[in-house]
Coordinates of C-alpha atoms in Angstrom, one line a residue:
X293 CA 40.2 164.8 111.8
X294 CA 41.6 161.7 109.9
X295 CA 43.8 163.7 107.6
X296 CA 45.3 164.8 111.1
X297 CA 46.1 161.2 112.3
X298 CA 47.9 160.0 109.4
X299 CA 49.3 163.0 109.2
X300 CA 50.5 162.4 113.1
X301 CA 51.6 158.7 112.7
X302 CA 54.3 159.5 110.0
X303 CA 55.4 162.5 112.2
X304 CA 56.0 159.3 114.8
X305 CA 57.8 157.2 112.1
X306 CA 60.0 159.8 110.9
X307 CA 60.9 160.8 114.3
X308 CA 61.6 157.5 115.3
X309 CA 63.4 156.9 112.4
X310 CA 65.2 159.9 113.2
X311 CA 66.4 159.2 116.8
X312 CA 67.9 155.7 115.8
X313 CA 69.6 157.3 113.2
X314 CA 71.2 159.8 115.4
X315 CA 71.8 157.3 118.2
X316 CA 73.9 154.9 115.2
X317 CA 76.2 157.7 115.0
X318 CA 77.0 158.3 118.8
X319 CA 74.9 160.2 120.1
X320 CA 71.7 159.3 123.3
X321 CA 68.9 159.6 124.0
X322 CA 69.5 161.5 126.8
X323 CA 70.8 165.0 125.2
X324 CA 68.1 167.5 124.6
X325 CA 69.5 168.9 121.5
X326 CA 71.5 166.6 118.9
X327 CA 74.6 168.2 117.5
X328 CA 74.7 166.2 114.0
X329 CA 78.0 167.8 113.5
X330 CA 79.7 167.2 116.2
X331 CA 78.4 163.7 116.0
X332 CA 79.6 163.5 112.8
X333 CA 83.1 164.6 113.4
X334 CA 83.3 161.4 116.2
X335 CA 82.1 159.4 113.2
X336 CA 84.6 159.8 110.8
X337 CA 87.4 160.4 113.7
X338 CA 86.6 156.8 114.0
X339 CA 86.4 155.5 110.8
X340 CA 89.7 156.9 110.0
X341 CA 91.1 155.8 112.9
X342 CA 90.2 152.6 111.7
X343 CA 91.1 153.0 108.5
X344 CA 94.7 153.7 110.5
X345 CA 94.5 150.4 111.8
X346 CA 93.7 148.6 109.0
X347 CA 96.1 149.7 107.0
X348 CA 98.9 149.5 109.9
X349 CA 97.8 145.6 109.9
X350 CA 97.6 144.5 106.4
X351 CA 100.7 146.3 105.9
X352 CA 102.3 144.4 109.0
X353 CA 100.6 141.2 107.0
X354 CA 102.3 142.1 104.0
X355 CA 105.8 142.8 105.1
X356 CA 105.6 139.2 107.0
X357 CA 104.4 137.5 103.6
X358 CA 107.6 139.3 101.9
X359 CA 110.3 138.3 104.2
X360 CA 109.1 134.8 104.6
X361 CA 108.9 134.7 100.2
X362 CA 112.5 135.8 100.4
X363 CA 114.2 133.4 102.8
X364 CA 112.1 130.8 101.6
X365 CA 115.2 128.9 100.4
X366 CA 117.6 130.3 103.4
X367 CA 115.2 128.7 106.2
X368 CA 114.4 125.6 104.1
X369 CA 110.3 125.6 104.0
X370 CA 108.8 123.5 101.4
X371 CA 105.5 124.3 99.5
X372 CA 103.1 122.8 102.1
X373 CA 104.9 124.7 105.0
X374 CA 105.1 128.1 103.4
X375 CA 101.0 127.5 102.6
X376 CA 100.6 126.9 106.3
X377 CA 102.6 130.0 107.0
X378 CA 100.6 131.8 104.9
X379 CA 97.3 131.1 105.7
X380 CA 98.3 131.3 109.7
X381 CA 99.1 135.3 109.1
X382 CA 96.1 135.6 106.9
X383 CA 94.0 134.1 109.5
X384 CA 96.3 136.2 112.3
X385 CA 95.4 139.5 110.1
X386 CA 91.9 139.6 109.9
X387 CA 91.7 138.3 113.8
X388 CA 93.4 141.9 114.4
X389 CA 91.4 143.5 111.5
X390 CA 88.2 142.6 113.5
X391 CA 88.7 143.5 116.8
X392 CA 89.9 147.2 115.6
X393 CA 86.9 147.1 114.5
X394 CA 85.2 146.0 117.3
X395 CA 87.4 148.2 120.0
X396 CA 86.9 151.2 117.7
X397 CA 82.6 150.9 117.7
X398 CA 81.7 151.2 121.6
X399 CA 81.6 147.6 121.7
X400 CA 81.5 146.2 125.4
X401 CA 85.0 145.3 126.7
X402 CA 84.1 142.1 127.2
X403 CA 83.0 140.6 124.3
X404 CA 85.8 142.0 122.7
X405 CA 87.4 140.1 125.0
X406 CA 85.7 136.8 124.5
X407 CA 86.1 137.4 120.8
X408 CA 89.8 137.6 121.0
X409 CA 89.6 134.1 123.4
X410 CA 87.3 132.3 120.7
X411 CA 89.1 133.7 117.5
X412 CA 92.5 131.8 119.0
X413 CA 90.4 128.8 120.2
X414 CA 89.0 128.7 116.7
X415 CA 92.8 129.0 115.2
X416 CA 93.8 126.6 117.8
X417 CA 91.5 123.8 116.8
X418 CA 91.9 124.7 112.9
X419 CA 95.4 123.4 112.9
X420 CA 95.4 120.7 114.7
X421 CA 92.2 119.8 111.9
X422 CA 94.6 120.7 109.1
X423 CA 97.6 118.6 109.8
X424 CA 95.2 115.6 111.9
X425 CA 95.5 113.8 108.7
X426 CA 98.6 114.2 107.8
X427 CA 99.9 112.9 111.4
X428 CA 97.7 111.0 111.1
X429 CA 99.0 109.2 107.3
X430 CA 102.5 109.4 108.9
X431 CA 101.3 107.4 111.7
X432 CA 100.1 104.3 110.2
X433 CA 102.0 104.6 106.9
X434 CA 104.9 103.8 109.6
X435 CA 103.2 101.1 110.9
X436 CA 101.9 99.2 107.6
X437 CA 98.2 100.0 108.9
X438 CA 95.3 100.3 105.2
X439 CA 94.3 103.1 104.0
X440 CA 90.8 102.5 105.0
X441 CA 91.1 102.3 108.8
X442 CA 93.1 105.8 108.5
X443 CA 89.7 106.5 106.5
X444 CA 87.6 105.8 109.2
X445 CA 90.5 107.4 111.6
X446 CA 90.2 110.7 109.9
X447 CA 86.9 110.8 109.8
X448 CA 86.0 110.2 114.1
X449 CA 89.1 112.4 115.0
X450 CA 87.0 115.3 112.3
X451 CA 84.5 114.7 113.7
X452 CA 85.3 115.5 117.2
X453 CA 87.9 117.7 116.7
X454 CA 85.1 120.2 114.9
X455 CA 83.1 119.6 117.4
X456 CA 85.3 120.4 120.7
X457 CA 85.8 123.5 118.6
X458 CA 82.9 124.3 118.8
X459 CA 82.1 123.9 122.4
X460 CA 85.5 125.8 123.0
X461 CA 84.2 129.3 121.2
X462 CA 80.3 128.9 122.5
X463 CA 82.0 128.6 126.1
X464 CA 83.1 131.9 125.4
X465 CA 80.7 133.8 125.1
X466 CA 78.8 132.2 127.9
X467 CA 77.2 129.3 127.0
X468 CA 76.4 126.2 128.4
X469 CA 77.7 123.2 127.4
X470 CA 76.9 121.0 129.6
X471 CA 73.1 121.9 129.1
X472 CA 73.8 122.3 125.3
X473 CA 75.8 118.6 125.0
X474 CA 73.0 117.5 127.3
X475 CA 70.5 118.8 124.8
X476 CA 71.9 118.0 122.0
X477 CA 72.7 114.4 123.0
X478 CA 68.2 113.9 123.2
X479 CA 68.5 115.3 119.8
X480 CA 70.9 112.8 118.9
X481 CA 68.6 110.4 120.3
X482 CA 65.1 111.9 117.7
X483 CA 66.8 112.4 115.2
X484 CA 68.9 108.7 115.6
X485 CA 65.1 106.6 115.7
X486 CA 64.0 108.7 112.5
X487 CA 67.4 108.3 110.6
X488 CA 67.4 104.4 111.1
X489 CA 68.9 103.8 107.6
X490 CA 71.5 106.8 107.8
X491 CA 72.0 105.4 111.3
X492 CA 72.6 101.7 109.3
X493 CA 75.3 102.5 107.0
X494 CA 77.5 104.4 109.5
X495 CA 77.7 101.4 111.9
X496 CA 78.0 98.9 108.6
X497 CA 80.6 101.5 107.1
X498 CA 82.6 101.6 110.3
X499 CA 82.0 97.7 110.2
X500 CA 83.5 97.8 106.4
X501 CA 86.3 99.8 107.7
X502 CA 87.7 97.3 110.9
X503 CA 86.9 93.9 109.3
X504 CA 88.8 95.5 105.6
X505 CA 87.3 92.3 103.3
X506 CA 88.0 95.1 101.0
X507 CA 90.2 98.1 101.0
X508 CA 90.8 101.4 98.9
X509 CA 92.6 100.3 95.7
X510 CA 90.7 97.3 95.7
X511 CA 89.4 95.5 92.8
X512 CA 85.6 93.9 94.1
X513 CA 82.6 92.6 91.8
X514 CA 79.3 93.7 94.4
X515 CA 75.0 93.6 93.2
X516 CA 76.2 93.3 89.2
X517 CA 78.6 96.5 89.3
X518 CA 82.7 95.6 88.8
X519 CA 85.1 98.2 89.4
X520 CA 88.2 99.6 91.7
X521 CA 87.5 100.9 95.1
X522 CA 88.3 105.2 95.5
X523 CA 86.2 106.0 98.0
X524 CA 85.1 104.4 102.0
X525 CA 83.1 106.6 103.8
X526 CA 81.3 105.6 106.9
X527 CA 77.4 105.8 104.5
X528 CA 78.8 105.2 101.6
X529 CA 80.9 102.9 99.0
X530 CA 81.9 104.3 96.4
X531 CA 83.0 102.4 93.2
X532 CA 84.4 103.6 90.6
X533 CA 83.6 101.3 86.8
X534 CA 85.9 100.0 83.8
X535 CA 83.4 103.0 81.8
X536 CA 84.3 105.6 84.1
X537 CA 81.5 105.7 86.1
X538 CA 81.2 106.3 89.6
X539 CA 78.4 103.9 91.5
X540 CA 78.3 104.9 95.1
X541 CA 76.5 102.1 97.1
X542 CA 74.8 102.4 101.0
X543 CA 77.4 100.7 103.8
X544 CA 74.5 98.6 104.3
X545 CA 73.9 97.3 101.2
X546 CA 77.8 96.7 100.9
X547 CA 77.9 94.5 103.9
X548 CA 74.6 92.1 103.4
X549 CA 75.9 91.8 99.7
X550 CA 78.1 89.4 98.5
X551 CA 81.3 90.5 97.6
X552 CA 84.3 89.6 95.7
X553 CA 87.0 90.7 96.0
X554 CA 89.3 90.4 92.7
X555 CA 92.5 91.8 93.9
X556 CA 93.1 90.5 97.6
X557 CA 95.9 87.8 96.6
X558 CA 99.3 88.2 93.8
X559 CA 97.8 87.1 91.0
X560 CA 94.6 86.0 90.0
X561 CA 93.0 83.5 87.1
X562 CA 91.1 83.4 84.5
X563 CA 89.4 81.9 81.4
X564 CA 88.4 81.4 77.8
X565 CA 86.6 79.3 75.7
X566 CA 88.7 78.3 72.4
X567 CA 87.2 76.5 69.4
X568 CA 89.1 74.2 66.1
X569 CA 87.7 71.5 64.5
X570 CA 87.3 68.2 64.7
X571 CA 89.6 67.1 62.4
X572 CA 92.5 68.9 63.6
X573 CA 95.4 67.9 65.6
X574 CA 95.2 68.6 69.4
X575 CA 98.1 68.8 70.1
X576 CA 99.2 71.3 67.4
X577 CA 96.3 74.1 68.5
X578 CA 97.8 73.3 72.0
X579 CA 101.1 74.5 71.5
X580 CA 100.1 77.6 69.1
X581 CA 97.6 78.2 72.0
X582 CA 100.6 78.6 74.7
X583 CA 102.7 79.7 72.7
X584 CA 100.6 83.2 72.3
X585 CA 100.3 83.3 75.6
X586 CA 103.9 83.3 76.5
X587 CA 103.9 86.0 73.4
X588 CA 101.3 88.2 75.6
X589 CA 103.1 90.7 78.7
X590 CA 100.3 90.5 81.2
X591 CA 100.3 86.9 81.1
X592 CA 102.3 86.2 84.0
X593 CA 105.0 83.0 83.3
X594 CA 104.4 81.8 87.1
X595 CA 101.9 79.9 87.2
X596 CA 101.9 78.3 84.3
X597 CA 98.6 79.1 82.1
X598 CA 97.2 75.9 80.3
X599 CA 95.3 74.7 77.3
X600 CA 92.9 71.3 77.6
X601 CA 90.0 70.4 76.0
X602 CA 86.8 70.8 78.0
X603 CA 84.4 69.5 76.0
X604 CA 83.7 68.1 72.2
X605 CA 81.3 69.2 71.1
X606 CA 79.2 69.2 67.6
X607 CA 81.1 72.1 65.6
X608 CA 84.3 71.0 67.0
X609 CA 86.6 70.2 70.1
X610 CA 86.4 73.7 73.0
X611 CA 89.4 74.0 74.8
X612 CA 89.3 76.4 77.7
X613 CA 92.5 78.3 78.6
X614 CA 93.3 79.0 81.4
X615 CA 95.9 81.8 82.7
X616 CA 97.2 84.2 85.2
X617 CA 97.1 88.3 85.7
X618 CA 99.2 90.5 88.6
X619 CA 96.3 92.3 90.1
X620 CA 96.8 95.7 88.2
X621 CA 95.8 94.0 85.0
X622 CA 92.0 92.9 86.2
X623 CA 91.5 96.5 85.2
X624 CA 91.7 95.6 81.9
X625 CA 90.9 92.4 81.5
X626 CA 88.6 93.0 78.3
X627 CA 90.4 94.3 76.6
X628 CA 93.0 91.0 77.2
X629 CA 91.1 88.2 76.2
X630 CA 89.6 90.0 73.0
X631 CA 93.2 90.3 72.0
X632 CA 93.7 87.0 73.3
X633 CA 91.5 85.4 71.1
X634 CA 92.1 88.0 68.4
X635 CA 96.3 86.6 67.9
X636 CA 94.8 83.1 68.6
X637 CA 92.3 82.9 65.7
X638 CA 95.8 84.9 63.8
X639 CA 98.2 82.2 65.1
X640 CA 95.7 79.7 63.8
X641 CA 95.2 80.4 60.4
X642 CA 99.3 80.5 60.0
X643 CA 99.1 76.7 61.4
X644 CA 96.0 75.8 59.2
X645 CA 94.5 75.1 62.3
X646 CA 90.8 75.9 61.6
X647 CA 88.1 77.5 63.8
X648 CA 84.5 75.7 62.7
X649 CA 81.6 77.5 62.9
X650 CA 77.9 75.6 63.5
X651 CA 77.1 74.0 60.0
X652 CA 75.3 71.2 58.4
X653 CA 76.7 68.4 56.1
X654 CA 74.6 66.0 54.5
X655 CA 75.8 62.3 53.5
X656 CA 73.9 60.8 50.4
X657 CA 74.3 57.0 49.8
X658 CA 75.6 56.2 46.0
X659 CA 73.5 56.1 43.6
X660 CA 72.2 52.4 42.5
X661 CA 70.8 51.5 39.0
X662 CA 67.0 51.3 38.6
X663 CA 66.2 49.7 35.1
X664 CA 62.7 49.8 35.0
X665 CA 62.7 53.5 37.4
X666 CA 65.4 55.1 34.5
X667 CA 64.7 53.9 31.4
X668 CA 60.8 55.3 30.4
X669 CA 62.7 58.7 31.9
X670 CA 65.2 59.0 29.9
X671 CA 62.7 58.1 26.8
X672 CA 60.5 61.4 28.4
X673 CA 63.4 63.0 28.5
X674 CA 65.1 62.6 25.3
X675 CA 61.8 62.8 23.6
X676 CA 60.9 66.5 24.4
X677 CA 64.6 67.2 22.9
X678 CA 63.7 69.1 19.4
X679 CA 64.8 67.4 16.5
X680 CA 66.2 70.1 14.4
X681 CA 68.4 71.3 16.8
X682 CA 66.2 74.7 17.3
X683 CA 65.4 75.7 20.5

């Protein structure tokens, strides 16, 4: 009895699989007799039709690409426009192939029609998404608006296009967009409470971009991190240091920290310390220092450099040397300072100006003749000398 039950169970599974396979190739469950031969012929016929349609569409696509390449110079297409047209043709080819396949495999006409409409809307929004950045760049460049604002507008417009595009595509398949947006609003409110730090960074990023206290390309110092701003996103700010290391800082930290913008003006001043000996001529040393600064290409002649005595220390006279450079040279300031120290030392040596180092000099009083104290000592030394000249 148990063996018969098991056999009946597997027989039912086999019969269900048999029926499912028959239905999958186009058969009907109401048919009393299942004609596998006719179904196979229909399936092969459908496959051949699909292959023919795909081949025709593929040939049209490649022919259009070939004509486009051959006439590129005649219709004056640059590489960017050519890439856009090729992407559009490729998208049309893929959508047409999908609809051709769907029309041959007994999919509901309403579904095929909805897919076609959704594909058209998706293509329109894709074109808007890819070209929005270029359009915004041209408009803002015309009005001289900074790259930071351009980045903010790009991010906001990209999000809006993606949201509207998704809503338009879903609407073609019967989704209630109003209810969906309301549901997303409630979910977004809950997520906002759960991700307060991310929301704070987002708001801080918008504030940074609108205030423009620093922009992309500026050299800033922030929390012991100094480097060039390479990206201001809605959540983080990216700084590229002199060591070619990218430091990613949350915008909330940037907004609440002290930021030093070293390249906000047309030129910036730096200084180094130089020391000479107390005995050397201060005027001559100043002349040598200024000459070295004048011979250095990155140091500006206007505003003028200066070399003034800041301190007379225990081991020499200390000059503070101030010089000006352009913002483009700020990234190389450590190397510029090192070169100035080296060139000033070489110039001092050539001008016989000594560079002092920490030392101590002991000054002893002159020797005084004390007869009582020295004679017994001398007598003792002489008595200790050998009389035969041998050691």
